[in-house]
CSV table of C-alpha atoms in Angstrom, one decimal:
chain,number,residue,atom,x,y,z
A,1,MET,CA,6.4,29.3,-38.8
A,2,GLY,CA,8.1,25.9,-38.9
A,3,ARG,CA,8.4,23.7,-42.0
A,4,CYS,CA,7.6,20.1,-40.9
A,5,THR,CA,7.1,16.7,-42.5
A,6,VAL,CA,5.3,14.0,-40.5
A,7,LEU,CA,6.4,10.6,-41.7
A,8,GLY,CA,3.6,8.1,-41.0
A,9,ALA,CA,0.0,8.8,-41.9
A,10,GLY,CA,-1.5,6.6,-39.2
A,11,SER,CA,-3.7,7.8,-36.4
A,12,TRP,CA,-0.9,9.4,-34.3
A,13,GLY,CA,1.0,10.9,-37.2
A,14,THR,CA,-2.2,12.4,-38.5
A,15,ALA,CA,-3.3,13.8,-35.1
A,16,LEU,CA,0.1,15.5,-34.7
A,17,ALA,CA,-0.2,17.0,-38.2
A,18,ILE,CA,-3.5,18.5,-37.0
A,19,VAL,CA,-1.7,20.1,-34.0
A,20,LEU,CA,1.0,21.5,-36.2
A,21,ALA,CA,-1.5,22.9,-38.8
A,22,ASP,CA,-3.5,24.5,-36.0
A,23,ASN,CA,-0.3,26.1,-34.8
A,24,GLY,CA,0.2,27.7,-38.2
A,25,HIS,CA,3.1,25.6,-39.5
A,26,GLU,CA,3.7,24.3,-43.0
A,27,VAL,CA,2.8,20.6,-42.7
A,28,ARG,CA,3.5,17.7,-45.1
A,29,LEU,CA,2.1,14.3,-44.2
A,30,TRP,CA,3.7,11.3,-45.8
A,31,GLY,CA,2.2,7.8,-46.2
A,32,HIS,CA,3.1,5.0,-48.6
A,33,ARG,CA,-0.4,4.4,-49.9
A,34,ALA,CA,-1.4,6.6,-52.8
A,35,ASP,CA,-5.1,6.2,-52.3
A,36,GLN,CA,-4.8,7.3,-48.7
A,37,ILE,CA,-2.8,10.4,-49.6
A,38,GLU,CA,-5.4,11.2,-52.3
A,39,GLU,CA,-8.1,11.0,-49.7
A,40,ILE,CA,-6.1,13.4,-47.4
A,41,ASN,CA,-5.6,15.9,-50.2
A,42,GLU,CA,-9.0,15.8,-51.8
A,43,LYS,CA,-11.4,15.0,-48.9
A,44,HIS,CA,-9.3,16.2,-46.0
A,45,THR,CA,-10.1,13.0,-44.1
A,46,ASN,CA,-8.2,9.9,-43.1
A,47,ASP,CA,-11.1,7.7,-42.3
A,48,LYS,CA,-9.3,4.4,-41.7
A,49,TYR,CA,-7.3,5.8,-38.8
A,50,LEU,CA,-9.4,8.8,-37.6
A,51,PRO,CA,-13.0,8.3,-38.7
A,52,GLY,CA,-15.2,11.3,-38.6
A,53,ILE,CA,-12.3,13.8,-38.3
A,54,GLN,CA,-12.0,16.7,-40.7
A,55,LEU,CA,-8.4,17.6,-41.4
A,56,PRO,CA,-7.2,21.2,-41.7
A,57,ASP,CA,-6.7,22.2,-45.4
A,58,ALA,CA,-3.1,23.2,-44.6
A,59,ILE,CA,-2.1,19.5,-44.3
A,60,CYS,CA,-0.6,18.4,-47.6
A,61,GLY,CA,-0.3,14.7,-48.2
A,62,TYR,CA,2.6,13.0,-50.0
A,63,TYR,CA,3.3,9.4,-51.0
A,64,GLN,CA,6.7,10.2,-52.6
A,65,LEU,CA,9.3,10.3,-49.8
A,66,ASP,CA,11.7,12.6,-51.6
A,67,LYS,CA,9.1,15.2,-52.3
A,68,ALA,CA,7.8,14.9,-48.7
A,69,ILE,CA,11.1,15.9,-47.1
A,70,GLU,CA,12.4,18.2,-49.7
A,71,GLY,CA,13.5,21.5,-48.2
A,72,MET,CA,12.0,20.7,-44.8
A,73,ASP,CA,13.7,21.6,-41.5
A,74,ILE,CA,12.0,19.3,-39.0
A,75,ILE,CA,11.0,15.6,-39.6
A,76,ILE,CA,8.5,14.0,-37.2
A,77,LEU,CA,9.0,10.3,-37.3
A,78,ALA,CA,5.6,8.6,-36.6
A,79,VAL,CA,6.0,5.2,-38.2
A,80,PRO,CA,5.8,1.9,-36.2
A,81,THR,CA,9.0,0.8,-34.5
A,82,GLY,CA,9.5,-2.1,-36.9
A,83,ALA,CA,9.5,0.2,-39.9
A,84,ILE,CA,11.8,2.9,-38.5
A,85,ARG,CA,15.2,1.6,-39.9
A,86,GLU,CA,13.7,1.0,-43.3
A,87,VAL,CA,12.2,4.5,-43.6
A,88,LEU,CA,15.4,6.2,-42.3
A,89,GLN,CA,17.5,4.3,-44.8
A,90,LYS,CA,15.2,5.3,-47.6
A,91,MET,CA,15.3,8.9,-46.5
A,92,VAL,CA,19.0,9.3,-46.3
A,93,PRO,CA,19.7,9.6,-50.1
A,94,PHE,CA,17.3,12.6,-50.3
A,95,LEU,CA,18.8,14.6,-47.4
A,96,THR,CA,20.7,17.7,-48.5
A,97,LYS,CA,21.0,19.6,-45.2
A,98,LYS,CA,20.8,19.0,-41.5
A,99,VAL,CA,17.4,18.2,-40.1
A,100,LEU,CA,15.9,18.0,-36.6
A,101,ILE,CA,14.3,14.6,-36.1
A,102,CYS,CA,11.5,14.2,-33.5
A,103,HIS,CA,10.3,10.7,-33.1
A,104,VAL,CA,6.9,9.9,-31.5
A,105,SER,CA,6.9,6.1,-31.7
A,106,LYS,CA,7.1,3.9,-28.6
A,107,GLY,CA,9.1,0.7,-28.7
A,108,ILE,CA,12.4,-1.1,-28.4
A,109,GLU,CA,14.1,-3.1,-31.2
A,110,PRO,CA,14.3,-6.8,-30.5
A,111,ASN,CA,17.7,-8.5,-30.7
A,112,THR,CA,19.7,-5.2,-31.0
A,113,LEU,CA,17.8,-3.9,-27.9
A,114,LYS,CA,18.2,-0.3,-29.2
A,115,ARG,CA,16.0,2.6,-28.3
A,116,ILE,CA,14.5,4.6,-31.2
A,117,SER,CA,16.8,7.6,-30.7
A,118,GLU,CA,19.8,5.2,-30.9
A,119,MET,CA,18.4,3.7,-34.1
A,120,ILE,CA,18.1,7.2,-35.6
A,121,ILE,CA,21.7,8.1,-34.7
A,122,GLU,CA,22.9,4.9,-36.3
A,123,GLU,CA,21.1,5.4,-39.5
A,124,ILE,CA,21.3,9.1,-40.2
A,125,PRO,CA,24.8,10.4,-41.1
A,126,GLU,CA,26.2,13.0,-38.7
A,127,GLN,CA,26.3,15.7,-41.5
A,128,PHE,CA,22.5,15.5,-41.9
A,129,LEU,CA,21.4,15.2,-38.3
A,130,GLU,CA,20.9,18.4,-36.3
A,131,ASP,CA,19.5,16.7,-33.2
A,132,VAL,CA,17.1,14.0,-32.0
A,133,VAL,CA,14.1,14.7,-29.8
A,134,VAL,CA,11.5,12.3,-28.3
A,135,LEU,CA,7.9,13.5,-28.0
A,136,SER,CA,6.0,11.2,-25.6
A,137,GLY,CA,3.3,11.0,-23.0
A,138,PRO,CA,-0.4,10.0,-22.3
A,139,SER,CA,-1.9,10.9,-25.6
A,140,HIS,CA,-4.5,9.0,-27.6
A,141,ALA,CA,-4.7,10.1,-31.2
A,142,GLU,CA,-8.5,10.0,-31.2
A,143,GLU,CA,-8.6,12.6,-28.4
A,144,VAL,CA,-5.9,14.8,-29.8
A,145,SER,CA,-7.7,14.9,-33.2
A,146,LYS,CA,-10.8,16.2,-31.4
A,147,ARG,CA,-8.7,18.9,-29.7
A,148,LEU,CA,-9.3,17.5,-26.2
A,149,PRO,CA,-6.8,18.6,-23.6
A,150,THR,CA,-3.5,16.6,-23.7
A,151,THR,CA,-0.1,17.0,-22.1
A,152,VAL,CA,3.1,15.4,-23.3
A,153,THR,CA,6.9,15.8,-22.9
A,154,ALA,CA,9.7,16.7,-25.3
A,155,SER,CA,13.0,15.1,-24.4
A,156,SER,CA,16.5,15.5,-25.8
A,157,THR,CA,20.1,15.6,-24.6
A,158,ASN,CA,20.2,19.1,-26.1
A,159,ILE,CA,17.7,21.2,-24.1
A,160,LEU,CA,17.5,23.8,-27.0
A,161,ALA,CA,16.3,21.1,-29.3
A,162,ALA,CA,13.7,19.9,-26.8
A,163,GLU,CA,12.5,23.5,-26.4
A,164,LYS,CA,12.3,23.9,-30.2
A,165,ILE,CA,9.9,21.0,-30.4
A,166,GLN,CA,8.1,22.3,-27.3
A,167,GLU,CA,7.5,25.6,-29.1
A,168,LEU,CA,6.5,23.9,-32.3
A,169,PHE,CA,3.8,21.7,-30.8
A,170,ASN,CA,2.6,23.7,-27.8
A,171,ASN,CA,-1.0,24.8,-28.3
A,172,GLN,CA,-2.5,26.9,-25.4
A,173,ASN,CA,-6.0,25.6,-26.1
A,174,TYR,CA,-5.5,21.8,-26.0
A,175,PHE,CA,-1.9,20.6,-26.4
A,176,ARG,CA,0.6,21.4,-23.6
A,177,VAL,CA,4.3,20.3,-23.9
A,178,TYR,CA,6.8,20.0,-21.1
A,179,THR,CA,10.6,19.3,-21.5
A,180,ASN,CA,12.7,16.6,-19.8
A,181,PRO,CA,16.4,15.9,-20.4
A,182,ASP,CA,16.1,12.2,-19.5
A,183,VAL,CA,15.9,10.6,-22.9
A,184,ILE,CA,16.5,7.1,-21.6
A,185,GLY,CA,13.7,7.3,-19.1
A,186,VAL,CA,11.2,9.0,-21.5
A,187,GLU,CA,11.8,6.4,-24.2
A,188,LEU,CA,11.7,3.4,-21.9
A,189,GLY,CA,8.6,4.6,-20.1
A,190,GLY,CA,6.8,5.0,-23.3
A,191,ALA,CA,7.8,1.6,-24.7
A,192,LEU,CA,7.5,-0.6,-21.6
A,193,LYS,CA,4.1,0.6,-20.6
A,194,ASN,CA,2.7,-1.1,-23.7
A,195,ILE,CA,3.6,-4.5,-22.1
A,196,ILE,CA,1.7,-3.6,-19.0
A,197,ALA,CA,-1.2,-2.5,-21.1
A,198,LEU,CA,-1.4,-5.9,-22.7
A,199,GLY,CA,-1.5,-7.3,-19.2
A,200,ALA,CA,-4.3,-5.0,-18.2
A,201,GLY,CA,-6.3,-6.0,-21.2
A,202,ILE,CA,-5.7,-9.7,-20.4
A,203,SER,CA,-6.8,-9.1,-16.9
A,204,ASP,CA,-10.0,-7.4,-18.0
A,205,GLY,CA,-10.6,-10.1,-20.6
A,206,LEU,CA,-10.4,-12.7,-17.8
A,207,GLY,CA,-12.9,-10.7,-15.8
A,208,TYR,CA,-10.6,-10.1,-12.9
A,209,GLY,CA,-11.9,-6.6,-12.0
A,210,ASP,CA,-10.4,-3.3,-10.8
A,211,ASN,CA,-8.3,-4.7,-7.9
A,212,ALA,CA,-6.3,-6.9,-10.2
A,213,LYS,CA,-5.8,-4.1,-12.7
A,214,ALA,CA,-4.7,-1.6,-10.1
A,215,ALA,CA,-2.1,-4.1,-8.7
A,216,LEU,CA,-0.9,-4.8,-12.3
A,217,ILE,CA,-0.4,-1.1,-13.0
A,218,THR,CA,1.4,-0.5,-9.8
A,219,ARG,CA,3.7,-3.5,-9.9
A,220,GLY,CA,4.2,-2.9,-13.7
A,221,LEU,CA,5.5,0.6,-12.9
A,222,ALA,CA,8.0,-1.0,-10.4
A,223,GLU,CA,9.3,-3.2,-13.2
A,224,ILE,CA,9.6,-0.3,-15.6
A,225,ALA,CA,11.5,1.7,-13.0
A,226,ARG,CA,13.8,-1.2,-12.1
A,227,LEU,CA,14.9,-1.7,-15.6
A,228,GLY,CA,15.0,2.0,-16.5
A,229,THR,CA,17.2,3.0,-13.6
A,230,LYS,CA,19.6,0.1,-14.3
A,231,MET,CA,19.9,1.5,-17.8
A,232,GLY,CA,20.7,5.0,-16.6
A,233,ALA,CA,17.3,6.7,-16.4
A,234,ASN,CA,16.2,9.1,-13.7
A,235,PRO,CA,13.7,7.3,-11.5
A,236,LEU,CA,11.7,10.6,-11.2
A,237,THR,CA,10.8,10.4,-14.9
A,238,PHE,CA,8.7,7.3,-14.1
A,239,ALA,CA,6.6,9.4,-11.8
A,240,GLY,CA,5.8,11.8,-14.6
A,241,LEU,CA,3.9,12.0,-17.8
A,242,THR,CA,5.9,9.5,-19.7
A,243,GLY,CA,5.9,7.1,-16.7
A,244,ILE,CA,2.8,6.7,-14.6
A,245,GLY,CA,0.8,9.1,-16.9
A,246,ASP,CA,1.3,7.1,-20.0
A,247,LEU,CA,0.9,3.8,-18.1
A,248,VAL,CA,-2.5,4.8,-16.6
A,249,VAL,CA,-4.0,6.0,-19.9
A,250,THR,CA,-2.8,3.0,-21.9
A,251,CYS,CA,-4.0,0.5,-19.3
A,252,THR,CA,-7.4,1.9,-18.7
A,253,SER,CA,-8.7,3.1,-22.1
A,254,VAL,CA,-10.5,1.3,-24.9
A,255,HIS,CA,-8.6,3.6,-27.3
A,256,SER,CA,-5.4,1.7,-26.4
A,257,ARG,CA,-4.7,-0.9,-29.1
A,258,ASN,CA,-2.5,-2.8,-26.6
A,259,TRP,CA,-5.3,-3.0,-24.1
A,260,ARG,CA,-7.7,-4.1,-26.8
A,261,ALA,CA,-5.2,-6.8,-28.0
A,262,GLY,CA,-4.7,-8.0,-24.4
A,263,ASN,CA,-8.5,-8.1,-23.8
A,264,LEU,CA,-8.9,-10.4,-26.8
A,265,LEU,CA,-6.1,-12.6,-25.6
A,266,GLY,CA,-7.8,-12.8,-22.1
A,267,LYS,CA,-11.0,-13.9,-23.8
A,268,GLY,CA,-9.2,-16.8,-25.4
A,269,HIS,CA,-8.3,-15.6,-28.8
A,270,LYS,CA,-4.9,-16.6,-30.3
A,271,LEU,CA,-2.2,-14.0,-30.9
A,272,ASP,CA,-2.1,-14.4,-34.7
A,273,GLU,CA,-5.9,-14.0,-34.8
A,274,VAL,CA,-5.7,-10.9,-32.6
A,275,LEU,CA,-3.1,-9.2,-34.7
A,276,LYS,CA,-4.9,-9.9,-37.9
A,277,ASN,CA,-8.2,-8.5,-36.6
A,278,MET,CA,-6.6,-5.4,-35.0
A,279,GLY,CA,-5.7,-3.8,-38.4
A,280,MET,CA,-3.0,-1.7,-36.7
A,281,VAL,CA,0.4,-2.3,-35.2
A,282,VAL,CA,0.3,-3.5,-31.6
A,283,GLU,CA,3.7,-2.2,-30.4
A,284,GLY,CA,3.5,-4.1,-27.1
A,285,VAL,CA,4.0,-7.5,-28.7
A,286,ARG,CA,7.3,-6.6,-30.3
A,287,THR,CA,8.4,-4.6,-27.2
A,288,THR,CA,7.6,-7.6,-24.9
A,289,LYS,CA,10.2,-9.7,-26.8
A,290,ALA,CA,12.8,-6.9,-26.5
A,291,ALA,CA,12.1,-6.2,-22.8
A,292,TYR,CA,12.4,-9.9,-22.0
A,293,GLN,CA,15.8,-9.9,-23.7
A,294,LEU,CA,16.8,-6.7,-21.9
A,295,ALA,CA,15.8,-8.1,-18.5
A,296,LYS,CA,18.0,-11.1,-19.1
A,297,ARG,CA,20.9,-9.0,-20.2
A,298,GLU,CA,20.7,-6.6,-17.3
A,299,ASN,CA,19.8,-9.3,-14.7
A,300,ILE,CA,16.6,-7.5,-13.7
A,301,GLU,CA,13.6,-9.2,-12.3
A,302,MET,CA,10.5,-8.5,-14.4
A,303,PRO,CA,7.8,-11.1,-13.5
A,304,ILE,CA,4.9,-9.4,-15.3
A,305,THR,CA,6.9,-9.0,-18.5
A,306,ASN,CA,8.0,-12.7,-18.2
A,307,ALA,CA,4.3,-13.7,-17.8
A,308,ILE,CA,3.2,-11.7,-20.9
A,309,TYR,CA,6.1,-13.1,-22.9
A,310,ASN,CA,5.0,-16.6,-22.0
A,311,ILE,CA,1.4,-15.9,-23.0
A,312,LEU,CA,2.5,-14.3,-26.4
A,313,PHE,CA,5.3,-16.6,-27.4
A,314,ASN,CA,5.1,-19.8,-25.4
A,315,ASN,CA,1.3,-20.4,-25.6
A,316,PHE,CA,0.8,-20.2,-21.8
A,317,PRO,CA,-2.9,-19.9,-21.0
A,318,PRO,CA,-3.5,-16.4,-19.6
A,319,LYS,CA,-5.1,-17.8,-16.4
A,320,HIS,CA,-2.2,-20.0,-15.7
A,321,ALA,CA,0.2,-17.1,-16.1
A,322,VAL,CA,-1.8,-15.0,-13.6
A,323,GLU,CA,-1.8,-17.9,-11.1
A,324,ALA,CA,2.0,-18.2,-11.4
A,325,LEU,CA,2.3,-14.5,-10.7
A,326,MET,CA,0.1,-14.7,-7.6
A,327,GLY,CA,1.9,-17.7,-6.3
A,328,ARG,CA,5.4,-16.1,-6.3
A,329,ASN,CA,7.5,-16.0,-3.1
A,330,LYS,CA,6.4,-13.4,-0.6
A,331,ARG,CA,8.4,-10.2,-0.3
A,332,GLN,CA,8.4,-6.7,1.0
A,333,GLU,CA,6.9,-4.0,-1.3
A,334,ILE,CA,9.4,-1.4,0.0
A,335,GLU,CA,12.3,-3.5,-1.3
A,336,ASP,CA,11.7,-2.2,-4.9
A,337,LEU,CA,11.7,1.4,-3.8
A,338,TYR,CA,15.0,0.9,-2.0
A,339,LEU,CA,16.6,-0.9,-4.9
A,340,ILE,CA,15.5,1.8,-7.4
A,341,SER,CA,16.8,4.5,-5.1
A,342,LYS,CA,20.1,2.7,-4.6
A,343,GLN,CA,20.6,2.2,-8.4
A,344,SER,CA,19.9,5.9,-9.1
A,345,ASN,CA,22.4,7.0,-6.5
A,346,GLY,CA,25.1,4.9,-8.1
């Protein structure tokens, strides 16, 4: 039996706590709101984030961070990307031994352009960090909490650490976990697909239909792979669960908050209004800014990302952004596959 703390009592953190409890592990779930934690402990529900779901009695809620991580061996980091450094910094004074940190968030930090695993390594002193693992893939919290079949990937530079998380989460009834040593590819695939999901929502909001969305997903994957391979990822990762798998589920489901936000933008709502009405973090907005900066730094062409950036931050009308994409210079599709292959072969 593992001893695990999940930091972040939102929908995904709570859904993963359910998996861990179902697998017989000791599970603590931390959130910063005392009323939410009281609900988790007394009613065994978290209705704001997972309405209608009954939580296992084995999940114990905590709002005091020191108590939540005291004596625990594994920490699951499930807070939004923008809060990760703050939570890690607050956690460090309470660490007394090495812990394995598994992060399940999907984003890139603007300005520093750091991936989440890099942020963890920067913030947690070496004497307290056993290893870092990424858990990612096509996985809506709403479906996981209902025990519907889901498959994800655990990634680490240390295969033993990845296998430890694989064993911790794997549930033969509904939650299957693979391993993948390509941390860069897994993290970038999970983060960058949120940008394309915003675009898919915008396309649907404009009423453009399935042809447009299929093209957006396909060309979006080409952008992700171009940037990913330039940064050292294995291009095969983008053909897997954390690439095309996560991209498809996020671009085609109403469960996706990025798709929902994009859909509202496509219907004419302003970004501030959309974010206010969502009630939850839309990671794709922050990641779009970071990916735009990364593309500039790496000299990588990412036209869809540029279009989404202009819609979000330069007030471009969505329809005009689509027209600009469609009117770009003609080119061969196979060029992208050749360039990705060339980059991966050094």
